[in-house]
Short mmCIF file of C-alpha atoms in Angstrom, two decimals:
data_model
loop_
_atom_site.label_atom_id
_atom_site.label_comp_id
_atom_site.label_asym_id
_atom_site.label_seq_id
_atom_site.Cartn_x
_atom_site.Cartn_y
_atom_site.Cartn_z
CA GLU A 230 -9.69 93.75 102.77
CA ILE A 231 -13.41 93.58 102.05
CA TYR A 232 -14.24 92.07 105.45
CA LYS A 233 -12.43 94.74 107.50
CA ASP A 234 -15.50 96.79 108.42
CA ALA A 235 -17.42 93.68 109.44
CA GLU A 236 -14.50 92.42 111.53
CA GLU A 237 -14.40 95.76 113.31
CA ALA A 238 -18.16 95.75 113.90
CA ILE A 239 -18.19 92.31 115.54
CA LYS A 240 -14.88 92.38 117.40
CA ASP A 241 -16.48 93.02 120.81
CA ASN A 242 -19.35 90.58 120.36
CA PRO A 243 -18.54 88.08 117.60
CA PRO A 244 -21.38 85.79 116.44
CA THR A 245 -19.54 82.64 117.46
CA ARG A 246 -22.70 80.51 117.32
CA LEU A 247 -23.06 81.36 113.64
CA PHE A 248 -19.40 80.62 112.92
CA GLN A 249 -19.64 77.32 114.79
CA ARG A 250 -22.60 76.30 112.65
CA ALA A 251 -20.60 77.04 109.49
CA ILE A 252 -17.73 74.91 110.76
CA ASN A 253 -20.09 72.09 111.75
CA GLY A 254 -21.80 72.26 108.36
CA ALA A 255 -18.49 72.02 106.51
CA ILE A 256 -17.53 68.93 108.51
CA ILE A 257 -20.91 67.32 107.73
CA ALA A 258 -20.55 68.17 104.03
CA CYS A 259 -17.06 66.68 103.91
CA GLY A 260 -18.29 63.55 105.66
CA TYR A 261 -21.05 63.10 103.12
CA ALA A 262 -18.64 63.71 100.25
CA GLU A 263 -16.25 61.15 101.75
CA ILE A 264 -18.97 58.49 101.91
CA LEU A 265 -20.07 59.04 98.30
CA LEU A 266 -16.50 59.25 97.02
CA SER A 267 -15.40 56.08 98.81
CA LYS A 268 -18.36 54.16 97.40
CA ALA A 269 -17.67 55.49 93.90
CA LEU A 270 -13.99 54.51 94.14
CA ALA A 271 -15.03 51.00 95.14
CA ASP A 272 -17.54 50.78 92.28
CA TYR A 273 -15.61 52.46 89.47
CA GLY A 274 -11.96 52.54 90.52
CA PRO A 275 -9.59 55.53 90.74
CA ASP A 276 -9.08 55.73 86.96
CA ALA A 277 -12.75 56.40 86.19
CA GLN A 278 -13.15 59.53 84.06
CA VAL A 279 -15.05 62.36 85.72
CA GLY A 280 -16.26 65.77 84.65
CA TYR A 281 -19.25 67.85 83.68
CA PRO A 282 -20.74 67.88 80.16
CA ASP A 283 -19.72 70.45 77.56
CA THR A 284 -17.15 72.42 79.55
CA ALA A 285 -13.48 73.23 79.05
CA TYR A 286 -13.01 74.00 82.75
CA TYR A 287 -12.82 70.50 84.26
CA LEU A 288 -14.45 70.80 87.70
CA PRO A 289 -14.74 74.60 87.70
CA VAL A 290 -14.75 75.39 91.43
CA ILE A 291 -11.63 73.29 91.97
CA ARG A 292 -10.05 74.39 88.69
CA SER A 293 -10.46 78.08 89.41
CA LEU A 294 -9.52 78.18 93.09
CA SER A 295 -6.64 75.67 93.21
CA GLY A 296 -5.83 75.03 89.57
CA GLU A 297 -6.12 71.23 89.42
CA GLU A 298 -7.20 69.65 86.14
CA VAL A 299 -9.29 66.85 87.61
CA THR A 300 -10.12 64.15 85.06
CA GLN A 301 -10.03 60.97 87.16
CA LEU A 302 -12.00 59.95 90.23
CA GLY A 303 -8.88 59.09 92.22
CA GLN A 304 -7.68 62.69 92.08
CA LEU A 305 -10.54 63.82 94.29
CA GLN A 306 -9.58 62.05 97.52
CA PRO A 307 -6.41 64.08 98.26
CA ILE A 308 -8.25 67.28 97.36
CA LEU A 309 -11.06 66.47 99.78
CA ASN A 310 -8.53 65.56 102.48
CA ARG A 311 -6.69 68.84 102.00
CA MET A 312 -9.83 70.93 102.21
CA ARG A 313 -11.12 69.08 105.28
CA ALA A 314 -7.78 69.68 107.01
CA GLN A 315 -8.09 73.46 106.67
CA VAL A 316 -11.20 73.50 108.87
CA LYS A 317 -10.02 73.92 112.47
CA GLU A 318 -12.83 73.23 114.93
CA SER A 319 -11.02 75.07 117.72
CA GLU A 320 -10.79 78.36 115.77
CA VAL A 321 -14.31 79.76 115.85
CA THR A 322 -13.73 82.99 113.93
CA PHE A 323 -15.12 84.84 110.93
CA GLU A 324 -12.03 83.88 108.93
CA MET A 325 -12.40 80.20 109.80
CA ALA A 326 -16.10 80.31 108.92
CA ARG A 327 -15.13 81.61 105.47
CA LEU A 328 -12.58 78.82 105.06
CA ALA A 329 -15.29 76.38 106.12
CA GLY A 330 -17.39 77.87 103.34
CA GLU A 331 -14.62 77.30 100.82
CA THR A 332 -14.32 73.70 101.99
CA THR A 333 -18.07 73.26 101.62
CA ALA A 334 -17.92 74.48 98.01
CA TYR A 335 -15.26 71.85 97.28
CA ALA A 336 -17.30 69.15 99.02
CA ALA A 337 -20.37 70.10 96.99
CA GLU A 338 -18.34 70.00 93.77
CA ILE A 339 -17.10 66.51 94.64
CA ILE A 340 -20.60 65.29 95.52
CA GLU A 341 -21.96 66.63 92.24
CA THR A 342 -19.07 65.06 90.33
CA VAL A 343 -19.89 61.65 91.78
CA HIS A 344 -23.56 62.15 90.90
CA TYR A 345 -22.65 62.97 87.30
CA LEU A 346 -20.40 59.91 87.14
CA ARG A 347 -23.24 57.66 88.32
CA TYR A 348 -26.22 59.22 86.61
CA GLY A 349 -25.01 61.61 83.91
CA HIS A 350 -26.80 64.85 83.08
CA ARG A 351 -30.42 63.97 83.82
CA HIS A 352 -31.98 67.41 83.89
CA VAL A 353 -34.85 68.30 81.59
CA GLU A 354 -35.62 71.95 80.85
CA PRO A 355 -36.34 74.21 82.58
CA TRP A 356 -34.17 72.42 85.17
CA THR A 357 -30.48 73.01 84.52
CA GLY A 358 -28.15 71.34 87.00
CA PHE A 359 -24.67 72.15 85.69
CA ILE A 360 -24.88 75.01 83.20
CA LYS A 361 -22.86 74.21 80.09
CA ASP A 362 -20.18 76.48 78.66
CA PRO A 363 -22.12 77.74 75.60
CA ILE A 364 -24.82 79.16 77.88
CA MET A 365 -22.24 80.54 80.30
CA ARG A 366 -20.41 82.27 77.46
CA LYS A 367 -23.57 83.74 75.93
CA TYR A 368 -24.99 85.18 79.13
CA GLY A 369 -21.91 85.41 81.36
CA ILE A 370 -20.46 88.27 79.33
CA LEU A 371 -23.63 90.26 80.01
CA LEU A 372 -23.04 89.76 83.73
CA VAL A 373 -19.40 90.79 83.87
CA ASP A 374 -19.87 93.86 81.64
CA TRP A 375 -22.87 94.83 83.80
CA THR A 376 -25.41 94.75 80.99
CA ILE A 377 -27.02 92.46 83.53
CA PRO A 378 -26.37 94.56 86.65
CA GLY A 379 -26.31 91.79 89.24
CA GLU A 380 -27.18 88.27 90.26
CA GLY A 381 -29.51 86.81 92.86
CA VAL A 382 -29.22 83.28 94.23
CA ILE A 383 -32.46 82.18 95.91
CA VAL A 384 -32.21 79.18 98.23
CA GLY A 385 -34.71 77.37 100.44
CA LYS A 386 -38.49 77.70 100.51
CA ALA A 387 -40.55 80.89 100.51
CA LYS A 388 -43.50 81.30 102.85
CA THR A 389 -45.84 80.82 99.88
CA SER A 390 -45.36 80.11 96.20
CA GLU A 391 -46.96 83.46 95.44
CA ASP A 392 -44.31 85.18 97.56
CA LEU A 393 -41.59 83.39 95.65
CA GLY A 394 -43.19 84.39 92.36
CA ASN A 395 -43.29 88.03 93.40
CA ILE A 396 -39.62 87.97 94.40
CA ALA A 397 -38.59 86.24 91.18
CA ARG A 398 -40.55 88.61 88.98
CA GLU A 399 -39.16 91.62 90.82
CA LEU A 400 -35.63 90.40 90.21
CA MET A 401 -36.42 89.77 86.56
CA SER A 402 -37.96 93.22 86.15
CA LEU A 403 -34.71 94.67 87.50
CA ASN A 404 -32.77 92.58 84.96
CA ILE A 405 -31.09 90.53 87.71
CA LYS A 406 -29.88 87.08 86.69
CA THR A 407 -31.37 84.56 89.13
CA PHE A 408 -30.45 81.06 90.26
CA PHE A 409 -32.92 78.94 92.26
CA CYS A 410 -32.05 76.00 94.49
CA ASN A 411 -34.14 73.66 96.66
CA GLU A 412 -37.91 74.03 97.13
CA VAL A 413 -38.01 77.46 95.51
CA CYS A 414 -37.57 75.66 92.16
CA GLU A 415 -40.89 73.87 92.57
CA GLN A 416 -42.51 77.05 93.84
CA ALA A 417 -41.27 78.94 90.78
CA LEU A 418 -42.81 76.37 88.45
CA GLU A 419 -46.06 76.37 90.41
CA VAL A 420 -46.59 80.09 89.86
CA LYS A 421 -45.27 79.97 86.29
CA VAL A 422 -42.12 82.02 86.72
CA LYS A 423 -40.54 82.35 83.27
CA ALA A 424 -37.62 80.06 84.00
CA GLY A 425 -35.01 79.30 81.38
CA LYS A 426 -31.81 80.60 79.90
CA GLU A 427 -33.61 83.10 77.66
CA ASN A 428 -34.80 84.94 80.76
CA CYS A 429 -31.65 84.26 82.81
CA GLN A 430 -33.72 82.41 85.44
CA PHE A 431 -31.99 79.11 86.19
CA LEU A 432 -33.56 76.27 88.21
CA LEU A 433 -30.44 74.49 89.44
CA GLY A 434 -32.05 71.72 91.49
CA ASN A 435 -31.58 70.70 95.11
CA PHE A 436 -28.96 70.54 97.86
CA THR A 437 -25.41 70.54 96.48
CA GLN A 438 -26.54 71.72 93.05
CA LEU A 439 -26.20 75.21 94.50
CA VAL A 440 -22.50 74.85 93.64
CA HIS A 441 -23.39 75.25 89.96
CA ALA A 442 -24.13 78.94 90.59
CA PHE A 443 -20.61 79.39 91.97
CA SER A 444 -19.24 77.34 89.08
CA TYR A 445 -20.95 79.60 86.54
CA ASN A 446 -19.49 82.73 88.08
CA LEU A 447 -15.97 81.33 88.45
CA ARG A 448 -15.94 80.20 84.82
CA ALA A 449 -17.02 83.70 83.79
CA ALA A 450 -13.93 85.03 85.56
CA MET A 451 -11.68 82.66 83.61
CA ALA A 452 -13.47 83.22 80.32
CA PHE A 453 -13.94 86.99 80.38
CA GLY A 454 -11.78 88.31 83.20
CA GLY A 455 -8.58 86.62 82.12
CA ILE A 456 -8.06 85.20 85.61
CA GLU A 457 -5.79 82.18 85.39
CA PRO A 458 -6.78 78.90 87.09
CA GLY A 459 -5.40 78.55 90.60
CA LEU A 460 -5.12 82.27 91.37
CA ARG A 461 -7.48 81.90 94.29
CA ASP A 462 -7.46 85.42 95.67
CA HIS A 463 -7.59 86.97 92.20
CA HIS A 464 -10.73 84.96 91.54
CA ARG A 465 -12.28 86.07 94.81
CA ASP A 466 -11.45 89.69 94.04
CA TYR A 467 -13.01 89.40 90.58
CA GLN A 468 -16.17 87.84 92.00
CA ARG A 469 -16.58 90.68 94.45
CA ARG A 470 -15.83 93.45 91.94
CA ARG A 471 -17.50 92.22 88.77
CA ILE A 472 -20.15 89.59 89.49
CA ARG A 473 -22.13 91.59 92.07
CA ALA A 474 -24.13 88.66 93.39
CA PHE A 475 -26.12 88.16 96.58
CA VAL A 476 -27.88 85.22 98.21
CA LEU A 477 -31.46 85.21 99.49
CA HIS A 478 -32.16 82.34 101.86
CA LEU A 479 -35.87 81.75 102.44
CA GLY A 480 -37.14 79.55 105.26
CA GLU A 481 -35.42 77.29 107.76
CA ILE A 482 -31.63 77.02 107.84
CA ASP A 483 -29.56 73.98 108.83
CA ASP A 484 -25.82 73.85 109.53
CA VAL A 485 -24.85 72.65 106.05
CA GLN A 486 -26.79 75.54 104.54
CA VAL A 487 -24.98 77.96 106.85
CA ALA A 488 -21.71 76.49 105.58
CA ALA A 489 -22.92 77.00 102.00
CA HIS A 490 -23.78 80.59 102.87
CA PHE A 491 -20.20 81.10 103.97
CA ALA A 492 -19.04 79.67 100.65
CA ALA A 493 -20.88 82.61 99.09
CA ILE A 494 -19.34 85.02 101.60
CA PHE A 495 -15.89 83.55 100.85
CA LEU A 496 -16.47 84.57 97.22
CA GLY A 497 -17.67 88.04 98.20
CA PHE A 498 -21.44 87.56 98.05
CA PRO A 499 -23.55 88.70 101.05
CA VAL A 500 -26.37 86.52 102.40
CA ILE A 501 -29.77 87.88 103.41
CA CYS A 502 -32.20 85.60 105.28
CA ASP A 503 -35.95 86.04 105.61
CA THR A 504 -35.99 84.54 109.10
CA GLU A 505 -35.57 86.54 112.28
CA LEU A 506 -31.94 86.07 113.31
CA PRO A 507 -30.60 87.04 116.74
CA GLU A 508 -27.68 89.46 116.86
CA ASP A 509 -25.27 86.59 117.54
CA HIS A 510 -26.26 85.11 114.18
CA GLN A 511 -25.52 88.16 112.02
CA VAL A 512 -22.48 89.83 110.47
CA PRO A 513 -23.18 93.39 109.29
CA GLY A 514 -22.99 93.66 105.52
CA TRP A 515 -22.44 89.94 105.06
CA TYR A 516 -24.99 87.83 106.91
CA GLU A 517 -28.16 89.66 107.78
CA SER A 518 -31.84 89.17 108.52
CA HIS A 519 -34.63 90.93 106.62
CA PRO A 520 -38.07 89.28 107.05
CA ASP A 521 -40.09 91.80 105.01
CA TYR A 522 -40.73 90.28 101.57
CA GLU A 523 -41.99 93.61 100.23
CA THR A 524 -38.53 95.16 100.53
CA LEU A 525 -36.34 92.04 100.58
CA VAL A 526 -34.95 92.39 97.05
CA LYS A 527 -34.29 96.11 97.41
CA TYR A 528 -32.57 95.55 100.74
CA ALA A 529 -30.37 92.75 99.39
CA MET A 530 -29.34 94.87 96.41
CA GLU A 531 -28.44 97.77 98.65
CA VAL A 532 -26.34 95.52 100.90
CA ARG A 533 -24.54 94.33 97.77
CA GLY A 534 -23.96 97.90 96.66
CA LEU A 535 -26.41 97.92 93.76
CA GLU A 536 -28.33 101.16 93.43
CA VAL A 537 -32.10 100.83 93.36
CA GLU A 538 -34.20 103.56 91.78
CA ASP A 539 -37.99 103.50 91.95
CA ILE A 540 -39.78 104.30 88.67
CA GLU A 541 -43.35 103.91 87.55
CA VAL A 542 -44.02 101.78 84.45
CA SER A 543 -47.67 101.62 83.43
CA GLU A 544 -47.36 98.52 81.23
CA PRO A 545 -46.91 95.50 83.56
CA LEU A 546 -44.33 93.68 81.46
CA VAL A 547 -41.17 92.09 82.79
CA ILE A 548 -38.47 93.86 80.79
CA GLY A 549 -34.70 94.03 80.67
CA SER A 550 -31.68 93.63 78.42
CA THR A 551 -32.22 89.88 78.30
CA GLN A 552 -35.39 90.62 76.32
CA GLU A 553 -33.63 92.73 73.66
CA GLU A 554 -35.13 92.37 70.18
CA LYS A 555 -38.02 90.29 71.49
CA VAL A 556 -41.65 91.00 70.71
CA ILE A 557 -44.02 90.52 73.61
CA ALA A 558 -47.78 90.59 73.10
CA ARG A 559 -50.37 90.93 75.81
CA GLU A 560 -54.03 91.83 75.42
CA GLY A 561 -53.55 93.51 72.07
CA LYS A 562 -50.42 95.36 73.09
CA ASP A 563 -46.95 94.62 71.89
CA SER A 564 -43.53 95.94 72.74
CA LYS A 565 -40.26 95.59 70.89
CA PHE A 566 -36.98 96.00 72.68
CA LYS A 567 -34.32 97.61 70.53
CA GLU A 568 -30.67 97.96 71.45
CA ARG A 569 -29.65 98.01 75.09
CA VAL A 570 -31.34 101.08 76.49
CA GLN A 571 -34.11 102.05 74.06
CA LEU A 572 -37.63 100.78 74.62
CA VAL A 573 -40.13 101.44 71.84
CA LEU A 574 -43.80 100.93 72.74
CA LYS A 575 -46.73 101.01 70.37
#
């Protein structure tokens, strides 16, 4: 049980305020999903075809965790009802907060599905929204075999765009796949972070588009881990063991975002916030505060169990296995990356 140590640490003084916020956020998310779904059913009818573009995994969060092959709009209402029913407002516990997180992931998937039904795939590079299967297959294998050693999900808004750029470039230099959601996307573009699939830096979008990071990881488990759809706990175990992801939340946090954080925790990903959190808003090893941007990435990686080793590299290039076989020129210098571990400089 991966939460056992945390449960033991908080048993005498559980952060019930934090858990209550997660529960409240899940209820709000379900309410919003209900409104959008009801309107879509009225506009399109229950037989309307739904799904994401270029994927064999239907609605991947739902497909992986409960096994349903959702193809029609009308199938979503009973799923939403079932997930809302598992959130018990009277049970303010760590376990219930995690279930609230799971419910929030489902609600976000449903909201995004309705958006895709109404508007289609409107994203223009470097924005991604839902990440299609060919990209997931090309880069997902590098994540699960640890060629890419880990994954960072950055949510919110950094104190400055320059701060966000520094965090993003540090993650890239460590060869960490990165997803961005909310204002950090605009900040990344402002400071010219090298976003795009080639650099494994994905600008998802805003609000519920965070679910596309979870979707990517869960599809990787089905594609490369051999985890069958509907084996919920097997998927969670695979996410914790193989994906090695963590969430960095920058800036203010509302209840729905807390619920989304617990969706990450439900899948085995710890959450590190840059805001000062009181003790009754933290869970050791899972939901922590670390305001120092200089050491934020290193701290998050250590919490996730990723070893960080400091080395000096005189040439200030962002390098990693995602740049294999690329030639990079800067001020008369060029570097070619050969194979997975050999770097030849001239």
